[in-house]
Amino acid sequence: MNDRLKEKLSRIEPYVPGEQPKGANIIKLNTNENPYPPSQRVLNALKEIDGKSLNLYPDFVCSELKQELGKLSGTNEDEIFLSNGSDEVLALCFKAFFNSETPVLFPEISYSFYSVWTEFFNIPHKCVPLKEDFHIDIDGFICENGGIVIPNPNAPTAIAEGKDSLIKIIENNPDSVVIIDEAYVDFSDKGSVADLIHKYDNLVVAQTYSKSRALAGIRFGFAYANSELINVLEGVKNSFNSYTVNTVTKVLAYECLKDRDYFNETVEKIKKTRAELIKGLDKLGFETLDSSANFVFTTKKDADCEALFEYLKANNIYVRHFNNPKIKNYLRITVGTDEAAEALLKKISEYFEKKA
Ligand SMILES: *Cc1c(COP(=O)(O)O)cnc(C)c1O
């Protein structure tokens, strides 16, 4: 390819998702997927979908789906925005709400997609360091800014902040949109701030079906906010792609919402496995941050966790390691099934035995 042609291509640095290895004996604990299948109601509905209507564009209003979502959070239809996964919801939010010359703020250690979007959309940004104990520095978000985005629970730390702390940030920033990314909120006892959208017209709450709802494959995410913010978001979406929720996703997302028992059951199972996994890691000398998510963030002071990560991978167990110097000796491990946790702990213990 010649240089003049090359000059016209994008030089973007993309987000790097966790690996999606294929194979029979792989234990995959690297991308925070749900280890359980979707609800039987979803599987039944999938079989019954009439493919003949797929020649038509999807319904871009999705009224029934929004009403059902609204029941969960006490929200009206015009306070809900739907899209193709919450990554897309968040990207559209960045474009819609972050248009200031003043930097947008997010935690220094958090979801690495945020800095990708600020680069992508040319949005100035500043990272707020976490506190020594890995909690979010609430006061660090009380200053002049062009917008705020915070994952709660945070990733990859798994730590959740209480509602009062988030309210402090929202109340002290009436001139900025504050996005709370609640991808993992269903695994947290601290709860969602979705109900606060009626009180604060600068608050956006994003959620996803990829983690607690076991539907990463259908790509469904949504946001709750004041209807004026939702209108702007709809405008941005319609300048990009009007049909972000496809026909199949719409049906399956609705059925998933209807099966609350299965949802509660699987979330409880994951929380139980989480407690067991943390106990097992304790026994092996690891220190694990207090987890409110479906993953844990753990370290062992006298060990080389990156080498352990490589060892696990060579043994078909995939967890996540980040090259950021501040968290270089930590591993992020998805909470899967009890069996997966047992296999992981056994392999870690084997690694240290071999080293001894
Ligand atoms: C997984 C995740 C998302 C995005 O999920 P989608 O699969 O795009 O719905 C958003 N934010 C955080 C912090 C996540 O971990």
mmCIF file of C-alpha atoms and ligand atoms in Angstrom:
data_model
loop_
_atom_site.group_PDB
_atom_site.id
_atom_site.type_symbol
_atom_site.label_atom_id
_atom_site.label_comp_id
_atom_site.label_asym_id
_atom_site.label_seq_id
_atom_site.Cartn_x
_atom_site.Cartn_y
_atom_site.Cartn_z
ATOM 1 C CA MET A 1 0.000 0.000 0.000
ATOM 2 C CA ASN A 2 1.415 3.436 -0.865
ATOM 3 C CA ASP A 3 2.087 6.107 1.794
ATOM 4 C CA ARG A 4 -0.504 8.578 0.522
ATOM 5 C CA LEU A 5 -3.185 5.928 0.781
ATOM 6 C CA LYS A 6 -1.910 4.906 4.249
ATOM 7 C CA GLU A 7 -2.130 8.498 5.450
ATOM 8 C CA LYS A 8 -5.878 8.371 5.009
ATOM 9 C CA LEU A 9 -6.372 5.432 7.370
ATOM 10 C CA SER A 10 -7.292 5.736 11.031
ATOM 11 C CA ARG A 11 -4.477 5.423 13.576
ATOM 12 C CA ILE A 12 -6.715 4.605 16.475
ATOM 13 C CA GLU A 13 -5.604 2.535 19.496
ATOM 14 C CA PRO A 14 -8.512 0.191 20.084
ATOM 15 C CA TYR A 15 -9.759 -1.470 23.250
ATOM 16 C CA VAL A 16 -8.354 -4.986 23.572
ATOM 17 C CA PRO A 17 -11.017 -7.421 24.762
ATOM 18 C CA GLY A 18 -10.113 -10.549 26.730
ATOM 19 C CA GLU A 19 -9.188 -13.524 24.583
ATOM 20 C CA GLN A 20 -11.922 -15.841 23.327
ATOM 21 C CA PRO A 21 -10.028 -19.140 23.199
ATOM 22 C CA LYS A 22 -11.755 -22.123 21.612
ATOM 23 C CA GLY A 23 -11.386 -25.715 22.688
ATOM 24 C CA ALA A 24 -12.936 -28.469 24.740
ATOM 25 C CA ASN A 25 -10.991 -28.341 28.000
ATOM 26 C CA ILE A 26 -10.684 -24.622 28.457
ATOM 27 C CA ILE A 27 -11.709 -22.918 31.688
ATOM 28 C CA LYS A 28 -12.562 -19.380 30.706
ATOM 29 C CA LEU A 29 -12.450 -16.898 33.597
ATOM 30 C CA ASN A 30 -11.168 -13.856 31.717
ATOM 31 C CA THR A 31 -14.118 -11.828 30.403
ATOM 32 C CA ASN A 32 -16.688 -11.908 33.226
ATOM 33 C CA GLU A 33 -19.287 -13.838 31.268
ATOM 34 C CA ASN A 34 -21.965 -15.720 33.166
ATOM 35 C CA PRO A 35 -21.090 -19.429 33.485
ATOM 36 C CA TYR A 36 -24.746 -20.468 33.274
ATOM 37 C CA PRO A 37 -26.899 -20.644 30.134
ATOM 38 C CA PRO A 38 -29.668 -18.101 29.583
ATOM 39 C CA SER A 39 -33.113 -18.761 31.081
ATOM 40 C CA GLN A 40 -35.191 -21.597 29.586
ATOM 41 C CA ARG A 41 -37.789 -18.985 28.614
ATOM 42 C CA VAL A 42 -35.160 -17.334 26.423
ATOM 43 C CA LEU A 43 -34.187 -20.648 24.840
ATOM 44 C CA ASN A 44 -37.830 -21.510 24.136
ATOM 45 C CA ALA A 45 -38.517 -18.108 22.596
ATOM 46 C CA LEU A 46 -35.454 -18.445 20.388
ATOM 47 C CA LYS A 47 -36.868 -21.671 18.905
ATOM 48 C CA GLU A 48 -40.177 -20.011 18.216
ATOM 49 C CA ILE A 49 -38.907 -16.907 16.451
ATOM 50 C CA ASP A 50 -40.510 -16.614 13.030
ATOM 51 C CA GLY A 51 -37.587 -15.929 10.722
ATOM 52 C CA LYS A 52 -39.877 -14.819 7.910
ATOM 53 C CA SER A 53 -40.133 -11.318 9.371
ATOM 54 C CA LEU A 54 -36.379 -10.816 9.275
ATOM 55 C CA ASN A 55 -36.708 -9.159 5.866
ATOM 56 C CA LEU A 56 -38.062 -6.132 7.730
ATOM 57 C CA TYR A 57 -36.063 -3.612 9.774
ATOM 58 C CA PRO A 58 -36.460 -4.113 13.511
ATOM 59 C CA ASP A 59 -38.853 -2.185 15.755
ATOM 60 C CA PHE A 60 -36.807 0.813 16.913
ATOM 61 C CA VAL A 61 -39.243 1.856 19.642
ATOM 62 C CA CYS A 62 -39.428 -1.436 21.633
ATOM 63 C CA SER A 63 -42.248 -0.207 23.862
ATOM 64 C CA GLU A 64 -43.057 -3.475 25.680
ATOM 65 C CA LEU A 65 -39.412 -4.084 26.418
ATOM 66 C CA LYS A 66 -38.977 -0.582 27.836
ATOM 67 C CA GLN A 67 -42.123 -0.961 29.932
ATOM 68 C CA GLU A 68 -40.822 -4.204 31.392
ATOM 69 C CA LEU A 69 -37.451 -2.619 32.156
ATOM 70 C CA GLY A 70 -39.250 0.346 33.664
ATOM 71 C CA LYS A 71 -41.036 -1.933 36.133
ATOM 72 C CA LEU A 72 -37.663 -2.964 37.571
ATOM 73 C CA SER A 73 -36.537 0.561 38.272
ATOM 74 C CA GLY A 74 -39.718 2.647 38.475
ATOM 75 C CA THR A 75 -38.830 4.343 35.200
ATOM 76 C CA ASN A 76 -41.011 5.562 32.333
ATOM 77 C CA GLU A 77 -40.586 4.557 28.719
ATOM 78 C CA ASP A 78 -39.192 7.958 27.748
ATOM 79 C CA GLU A 79 -36.484 7.629 30.403
ATOM 80 C CA ILE A 80 -34.952 4.510 28.847
ATOM 81 C CA PHE A 81 -32.469 4.150 26.001
ATOM 82 C CA LEU A 82 -31.716 0.756 24.404
ATOM 83 C CA SER A 83 -28.734 -0.289 22.341
ATOM 84 C CA ASN A 84 -26.504 -3.039 21.025
ATOM 85 C CA GLY A 85 -24.640 -3.806 24.272
ATOM 86 C CA SER A 86 -23.771 -1.257 26.928
ATOM 87 C CA ASP A 87 -20.414 -0.534 25.297
ATOM 88 C CA GLU A 88 -22.431 1.031 22.516
ATOM 89 C CA VAL A 89 -24.700 2.814 25.002
ATOM 90 C CA LEU A 90 -21.611 4.283 26.688
ATOM 91 C CA ALA A 91 -19.891 5.251 23.423
ATOM 92 C CA LEU A 92 -23.045 7.089 22.302
ATOM 93 C CA CYS A 93 -23.276 8.765 25.728
ATOM 94 C CA PHE A 94 -19.699 10.040 25.384
ATOM 95 C CA LYS A 95 -20.605 11.572 22.016
ATOM 96 C CA ALA A 96 -23.906 12.969 23.311
ATOM 97 C CA PHE A 97 -22.860 14.395 26.683
ATOM 98 C CA PHE A 98 -19.142 15.134 26.714
ATOM 99 C CA ASN A 99 -18.714 18.237 24.573
ATOM 100 C CA SER A 100 -16.746 20.566 26.794
ATOM 101 C CA GLU A 101 -13.185 21.901 26.536
ATOM 102 C CA THR A 102 -12.791 20.985 30.199
ATOM 103 C CA PRO A 103 -11.587 17.408 30.821
ATOM 104 C CA VAL A 104 -13.973 14.542 31.467
ATOM 105 C CA LEU A 105 -13.092 12.647 34.676
ATOM 106 C CA PHE A 106 -12.946 8.931 35.365
ATOM 107 C CA PRO A 107 -11.038 6.772 37.854
ATOM 108 C CA GLU A 108 -7.431 6.055 36.940
ATOM 109 C CA ILE A 109 -7.962 2.336 37.384
ATOM 110 C CA SER A 110 -11.268 1.478 35.762
ATOM 111 C CA TYR A 111 -12.792 0.205 32.539
ATOM 112 C CA SER A 112 -10.143 0.688 29.861
ATOM 113 C CA PHE A 113 -12.723 1.446 27.174
ATOM 114 C CA TYR A 114 -13.257 4.967 28.613
ATOM 115 C CA SER A 115 -9.879 6.254 27.454
ATOM 116 C CA VAL A 116 -10.401 4.595 24.078
ATOM 117 C CA TRP A 117 -13.628 6.564 23.563
ATOM 118 C CA THR A 118 -12.151 9.866 24.747
ATOM 119 C CA GLU A 119 -9.339 9.402 22.199
ATOM 120 C CA PHE A 120 -11.781 8.268 19.520
ATOM 121 C CA PHE A 121 -14.064 11.286 19.955
ATOM 122 C CA ASN A 122 -11.275 13.757 20.795
ATOM 123 C CA ILE A 123 -12.647 14.453 24.257
ATOM 124 C CA PRO A 124 -10.151 15.935 26.747
ATOM 125 C CA HIS A 125 -9.949 13.767 29.857
ATOM 126 C CA LYS A 126 -8.238 13.426 33.209
ATOM 127 C CA CYS A 127 -7.929 10.353 35.403
ATOM 128 C CA VAL A 128 -8.587 10.581 39.128
ATOM 129 C CA PRO A 129 -6.249 8.237 41.062
ATOM 130 C CA LEU A 130 -7.882 5.678 43.345
ATOM 131 C CA LYS A 131 -7.316 5.901 47.069
ATOM 132 C CA GLU A 132 -4.662 3.733 48.702
ATOM 133 C CA ASP A 133 -7.298 1.085 49.502
ATOM 134 C CA PHE A 134 -8.487 0.995 45.854
ATOM 135 C CA HIS A 135 -11.737 2.810 46.632
ATOM 136 C CA ILE A 136 -12.817 5.677 44.406
ATOM 137 C CA ASP A 137 -11.640 9.073 45.628
ATOM 138 C CA ILE A 138 -15.028 10.783 45.849
ATOM 139 C CA ASP A 139 -13.574 14.249 46.564
ATOM 140 C CA GLY A 140 -11.377 13.919 43.484
ATOM 141 C CA PHE A 141 -14.548 14.226 41.393
ATOM 142 C CA ILE A 142 -15.584 17.493 42.961
ATOM 143 C CA CYS A 143 -13.854 20.026 40.747
ATOM 144 C CA GLU A 144 -14.388 21.763 37.411
ATOM 145 C CA ASN A 145 -14.966 19.087 34.701
ATOM 146 C CA GLY A 146 -16.579 18.344 31.346
ATOM 147 C CA GLY A 147 -18.417 15.234 32.538
ATOM 148 C CA ILE A 148 -17.897 12.172 34.733
ATOM 149 C CA VAL A 149 -18.023 8.416 34.189
ATOM 150 C CA ILE A 150 -17.625 5.908 37.013
ATOM 151 C CA PRO A 151 -18.199 2.151 36.984
ATOM 152 C CA ASN A 152 -19.956 1.005 40.137
ATOM 153 C CA PRO A 153 -18.941 -1.656 41.089
ATOM 154 C CA ASN A 154 -15.624 -0.603 39.603
ATOM 155 C CA ALA A 155 -13.736 -2.850 37.204
ATOM 156 C CA PRO A 156 -11.234 -4.421 37.572
ATOM 157 C CA THR A 157 -11.201 -3.793 41.341
ATOM 158 C CA ALA A 158 -14.756 -5.210 41.941
ATOM 159 C CA ILE A 159 -15.243 -2.632 44.714
ATOM 160 C CA ALA A 160 -18.643 -0.931 44.985
ATOM 161 C CA GLU A 161 -19.174 2.518 46.474
ATOM 162 C CA GLY A 162 -22.257 3.297 48.530
ATOM 163 C CA LYS A 163 -25.156 5.361 47.218
ATOM 164 C CA ASP A 164 -24.312 8.307 49.467
ATOM 165 C CA SER A 165 -20.871 8.640 47.932
ATOM 166 C CA LEU A 166 -22.293 8.671 44.416
ATOM 167 C CA ILE A 167 -24.959 11.191 45.433
ATOM 168 C CA LYS A 168 -22.199 13.466 46.697
ATOM 169 C CA ILE A 169 -20.600 13.392 43.236
ATOM 170 C CA ILE A 170 -23.910 13.863 41.396
ATOM 171 C CA GLU A 171 -25.060 16.729 43.626
ATOM 172 C CA ASN A 172 -21.755 18.563 43.440
ATOM 173 C CA ASN A 173 -21.701 18.462 39.636
ATOM 174 C CA PRO A 174 -25.050 19.943 38.544
ATOM 175 C CA ASP A 175 -23.484 21.329 35.336
ATOM 176 C CA SER A 176 -22.034 18.009 34.141
ATOM 177 C CA VAL A 177 -23.536 14.725 33.040
ATOM 178 C CA VAL A 178 -22.537 11.973 35.475
ATOM 179 C CA ILE A 179 -22.619 8.454 34.003
ATOM 180 C CA ILE A 180 -22.677 5.536 36.416
ATOM 181 C CA ASP A 181 -21.764 2.332 34.567
ATOM 182 C CA GLU A 182 -23.595 -0.414 36.459
ATOM 183 C CA ALA A 183 -22.428 -3.421 34.419
ATOM 184 C CA TYR A 184 -21.988 -5.456 37.632
ATOM 185 C CA VAL A 185 -24.618 -3.925 39.888
ATOM 186 C CA ASP A 186 -26.723 -7.085 40.196
ATOM 187 C CA PHE A 187 -23.897 -8.779 42.091
ATOM 188 C CA SER A 188 -23.630 -5.949 44.597
ATOM 189 C CA ASP A 189 -25.509 -5.450 47.854
ATOM 190 C CA LYS A 190 -25.044 -1.692 47.586
ATOM 191 C CA GLY A 191 -27.728 -1.428 44.907
ATOM 192 C CA SER A 192 -28.425 0.654 41.830
ATOM 193 C CA VAL A 193 -28.816 4.431 41.622
ATOM 194 C CA ALA A 194 -31.320 4.109 38.738
ATOM 195 C CA ASP A 195 -34.170 5.389 40.941
ATOM 196 C CA LEU A 196 -32.295 8.678 41.362
ATOM 197 C CA ILE A 197 -32.797 9.771 37.743
ATOM 198 C CA HIS A 198 -36.052 11.412 38.823
ATOM 199 C CA LYS A 199 -34.216 13.473 41.363
ATOM 200 C CA TYR A 200 -31.102 14.393 39.362
ATOM 201 C CA ASP A 201 -31.409 15.563 35.764
ATOM 202 C CA ASN A 202 -27.641 15.129 35.208
ATOM 203 C CA LEU A 203 -27.535 11.398 36.003
ATOM 204 C CA VAL A 204 -27.249 8.550 33.464
ATOM 205 C CA VAL A 205 -27.238 4.923 34.627
ATOM 206 C CA ALA A 206 -26.013 2.278 32.144
ATOM 207 C CA GLN A 207 -26.625 -1.447 32.527
ATOM 208 C CA THR A 208 -26.062 -4.589 30.446
ATOM 209 C CA TYR A 209 -27.390 -8.096 29.861
ATOM 210 C CA SER A 210 -23.894 -9.439 29.277
ATOM 211 C CA LYS A 211 -23.022 -10.329 32.858
ATOM 212 C CA SER A 212 -25.829 -11.040 35.338
ATOM 213 C CA ARG A 213 -28.368 -11.915 32.616
ATOM 214 C CA ALA A 214 -26.155 -14.477 30.839
ATOM 215 C CA LEU A 215 -26.796 -12.938 27.415
ATOM 216 C CA ALA A 216 -23.476 -11.471 26.262
ATOM 217 C CA GLY A 217 -24.118 -13.070 22.874
ATOM 218 C CA ILE A 218 -27.249 -11.054 22.035
ATOM 219 C CA ARG A 219 -25.566 -7.676 22.675
ATOM 220 C CA PHE A 220 -28.105 -5.785 24.734
ATOM 221 C CA GLY A 221 -27.492 -2.794 26.968
ATOM 222 C CA PHE A 222 -29.549 0.160 28.132
ATOM 223 C CA ALA A 223 -29.489 3.422 30.043
ATOM 224 C CA TYR A 224 -31.859 5.195 32.407
ATOM 225 C CA ALA A 225 -31.899 8.999 32.491
ATOM 226 C CA ASN A 226 -34.114 12.053 32.501
ATOM 227 C CA SER A 227 -36.161 12.219 29.257
ATOM 228 C CA GLU A 228 -34.294 15.300 28.035
ATOM 229 C CA LEU A 229 -30.991 13.427 28.181
ATOM 230 C CA ILE A 230 -32.603 10.386 26.533
ATOM 231 C CA ASN A 231 -33.788 12.620 23.685
ATOM 232 C CA VAL A 232 -30.277 13.847 23.001
ATOM 233 C CA LEU A 233 -28.989 10.289 23.153
ATOM 234 C CA GLU A 234 -31.658 9.155 20.662
ATOM 235 C CA GLY A 235 -30.548 11.967 18.355
ATOM 236 C CA VAL A 236 -26.929 10.822 18.469
ATOM 237 C CA LYS A 237 -27.971 7.210 17.881
ATOM 238 C CA ASN A 238 -30.125 8.197 14.924
ATOM 239 C CA SER A 239 -27.158 10.017 13.421
ATOM 240 C CA PHE A 240 -25.222 6.776 13.508
ATOM 241 C CA ASN A 241 -27.596 3.797 13.217
ATOM 242 C CA SER A 242 -31.330 3.866 13.932
ATOM 243 C CA TYR A 243 -31.620 0.116 14.441
ATOM 244 C CA THR A 244 -29.310 -0.761 17.289
ATOM 245 C CA VAL A 245 -31.528 -3.452 18.814
ATOM 246 C CA ASN A 246 -32.169 -6.270 16.361
ATOM 247 C CA THR A 247 -35.387 -8.277 16.051
ATOM 248 C CA VAL A 248 -34.041 -11.386 17.793
ATOM 249 C CA THR A 249 -32.412 -9.466 20.640
ATOM 250 C CA LYS A 250 -35.633 -7.593 21.332
ATOM 251 C CA VAL A 251 -37.609 -10.821 21.812
ATOM 252 C CA LEU A 252 -34.957 -12.569 23.896
ATOM 253 C CA ALA A 253 -34.282 -9.579 26.145
ATOM 254 C CA TYR A 254 -38.006 -9.367 26.921
ATOM 255 C CA GLU A 255 -38.265 -13.067 27.794
ATOM 256 C CA CYS A 256 -35.192 -12.826 29.984
ATOM 257 C CA LEU A 257 -36.761 -10.034 32.027
ATOM 258 C CA LYS A 258 -39.885 -12.131 32.550
ATOM 259 C CA ASP A 259 -37.938 -14.929 34.237
ATOM 260 C CA ARG A 260 -36.946 -13.248 37.468
ATOM 261 C CA ASP A 261 -36.662 -16.496 39.431
ATOM 262 C CA TYR A 262 -33.944 -17.879 37.204
ATOM 263 C CA PHE A 263 -32.119 -14.558 37.302
ATOM 264 C CA ASN A 264 -32.172 -14.452 41.115
ATOM 265 C CA GLU A 265 -31.149 -18.087 41.360
ATOM 266 C CA THR A 266 -28.085 -17.728 39.109
ATOM 267 C CA VAL A 267 -26.975 -14.455 40.719
ATOM 268 C CA GLU A 268 -27.171 -16.110 44.154
ATOM 269 C CA LYS A 269 -25.183 -19.109 42.894
ATOM 270 C CA ILE A 270 -22.451 -16.828 41.576
ATOM 271 C CA LYS A 271 -22.288 -14.912 44.866
ATOM 272 C CA LYS A 272 -21.907 -18.190 46.736
ATOM 273 C CA THR A 273 -19.119 -19.375 44.453
ATOM 274 C CA ARG A 274 -17.495 -15.953 44.861
ATOM 275 C CA ALA A 275 -17.332 -16.408 48.638
ATOM 276 C CA GLU A 276 -15.824 -19.904 48.230
ATOM 277 C CA LEU A 277 -13.286 -18.692 45.671
ATOM 278 C CA ILE A 278 -12.142 -15.871 47.960
ATOM 279 C CA LYS A 279 -11.802 -18.333 50.859
ATOM 280 C CA GLY A 280 -9.734 -20.666 48.695
ATOM 281 C CA LEU A 281 -7.480 -17.810 47.571
ATOM 282 C CA ASP A 282 -7.053 -16.720 51.214
ATOM 283 C CA LYS A 283 -5.796 -20.178 52.071
ATOM 284 C CA LEU A 284 -3.206 -19.920 49.306
ATOM 285 C CA GLY A 285 -1.932 -16.627 50.716
ATOM 286 C CA PHE A 286 -3.679 -14.234 48.343
ATOM 287 C CA GLU A 287 -5.174 -10.898 49.316
ATOM 288 C CA THR A 288 -8.445 -10.271 47.497
ATOM 289 C CA LEU A 289 -10.265 -6.943 47.356
ATOM 290 C CA ASP A 290 -13.811 -6.919 48.704
ATOM 291 C CA SER A 291 -15.843 -8.024 45.654
ATOM 292 C CA SER A 292 -19.294 -6.759 44.690
ATOM 293 C CA ALA A 293 -19.035 -8.162 41.155
ATOM 294 C CA ASN A 294 -18.875 -11.507 39.341
ATOM 295 C CA PHE A 295 -15.093 -11.379 39.420
ATOM 296 C CA VAL A 296 -12.399 -10.950 42.033
ATOM 297 C CA PHE A 297 -9.237 -8.862 41.984
ATOM 298 C CA THR A 298 -6.483 -10.580 43.848
ATOM 299 C CA THR A 299 -2.741 -10.454 44.518
ATOM 300 C CA LYS A 300 -0.067 -12.395 46.362
ATOM 301 C CA LYS A 301 2.692 -10.166 47.622
ATOM 302 C CA ASP A 302 5.579 -12.650 47.512
ATOM 303 C CA ALA A 303 4.628 -14.146 44.140
ATOM 304 C CA ASP A 304 4.933 -13.116 40.505
ATOM 305 C CA CYS A 305 1.280 -13.014 39.466
ATOM 306 C CA GLU A 306 2.106 -12.394 35.823
ATOM 307 C CA ALA A 307 4.108 -15.622 35.732
ATOM 308 C CA LEU A 308 1.185 -17.376 37.411
ATOM 309 C CA PHE A 309 -1.151 -15.934 34.766
ATOM 310 C CA GLU A 310 1.084 -17.420 32.042
ATOM 311 C CA TYR A 311 1.229 -20.765 33.835
ATOM 312 C CA LEU A 312 -2.551 -20.934 34.131
ATOM 313 C CA LYS A 313 -2.930 -20.049 30.470
ATOM 314 C CA ALA A 314 -0.470 -22.767 29.447
ATOM 315 C CA ASN A 315 -2.747 -25.093 31.429
ATOM 316 C CA ASN A 316 -5.908 -23.919 29.656
ATOM 317 C CA ILE A 317 -7.179 -21.694 32.467
ATOM 318 C CA TYR A 318 -7.713 -18.136 31.250
ATOM 319 C CA VAL A 319 -7.829 -15.254 33.741
ATOM 320 C CA ARG A 320 -7.019 -11.584 33.102
ATOM 321 C CA HIS A 321 -3.791 -9.720 33.768
ATOM 322 C CA PHE A 322 -3.256 -5.991 33.061
ATOM 323 C CA ASN A 323 0.066 -4.388 32.196
ATOM 324 C CA ASN A 324 -0.654 -1.155 34.073
ATOM 325 C CA PRO A 325 2.284 -0.800 36.549
ATOM 326 C CA LYS A 326 -0.050 -0.002 39.484
ATOM 327 C CA ILE A 327 -1.884 -3.326 39.194
ATOM 328 C CA LYS A 328 0.828 -5.409 37.601
ATOM 329 C CA ASN A 329 0.841 -7.989 40.353
ATOM 330 C CA TYR A 330 -2.932 -8.492 40.390
ATOM 331 C CA LEU A 331 -5.136 -10.993 38.601
ATOM 332 C CA ARG A 332 -8.763 -10.450 37.705
ATOM 333 C CA ILE A 333 -10.614 -13.734 37.919
ATOM 334 C CA THR A 334 -14.196 -14.228 36.770
ATOM 335 C CA VAL A 335 -16.437 -16.132 39.180
ATOM 336 C CA GLY A 336 -17.603 -19.135 37.163
ATOM 337 C CA THR A 337 -19.033 -22.411 38.443
ATOM 338 C CA ASP A 338 -17.922 -24.159 41.648
ATOM 339 C CA GLU A 339 -16.105 -26.728 39.490
ATOM 340 C CA ALA A 340 -14.164 -24.027 37.645
ATOM 341 C CA ALA A 341 -13.162 -22.382 40.944
ATOM 342 C CA GLU A 342 -11.968 -25.727 42.300
ATOM 343 C CA ALA A 343 -9.936 -26.473 39.176
ATOM 344 C CA LEU A 344 -8.391 -23.007 39.308
ATOM 345 C CA LEU A 345 -7.438 -23.258 42.992
ATOM 346 C CA LYS A 346 -5.953 -26.687 42.420
ATOM 347 C CA LYS A 347 -3.845 -25.433 39.524
ATOM 348 C CA ILE A 348 -2.629 -22.409 41.509
ATOM 349 C CA SER A 349 -1.669 -24.612 44.432
ATOM 350 C CA GLU A 350 0.173 -26.949 42.028
ATOM 351 C CA TYR A 351 2.083 -23.953 40.637
ATOM 352 C CA PHE A 352 3.391 -23.008 44.079
ATOM 353 C CA GLU A 353 4.243 -26.599 44.950
ATOM 354 C CA LYS A 354 6.346 -26.856 41.806
ATOM 355 C CA LYS A 355 8.103 -23.593 42.628
ATOM 356 C CA ALA A 356 8.888 -24.645 46.206
HETATM 357 C C1 LIG B 1 -18.742 -5.711 30.375
HETATM 358 C C2 LIG B 1 -18.750 -4.264 30.642
HETATM 359 C C3 LIG B 1 -19.489 -3.358 29.855
HETATM 360 C C4 LIG B 1 -20.102 -3.692 28.537
HETATM 361 O O1 LIG B 1 -20.878 -4.697 28.358
HETATM 362 P P1 LIG B 1 -21.607 -5.005 26.996
HETATM 363 O O2 LIG B 1 -21.285 -6.424 26.750
HETATM 364 O O3 LIG B 1 -21.112 -4.097 25.910
HETATM 365 O O4 LIG B 1 -23.038 -4.760 27.296
HETATM 366 C C5 LIG B 1 -19.536 -2.040 30.231
HETATM 367 N N1 LIG B 1 -18.878 -1.588 31.306
HETATM 368 C C6 LIG B 1 -18.139 -2.400 32.065
HETATM 369 C C7 LIG B 1 -17.424 -1.829 33.233
HETATM 370 C C8 LIG B 1 -18.030 -3.751 31.742
HETATM 371 O O5 LIG B 1 -17.250 -4.540 32.462
#
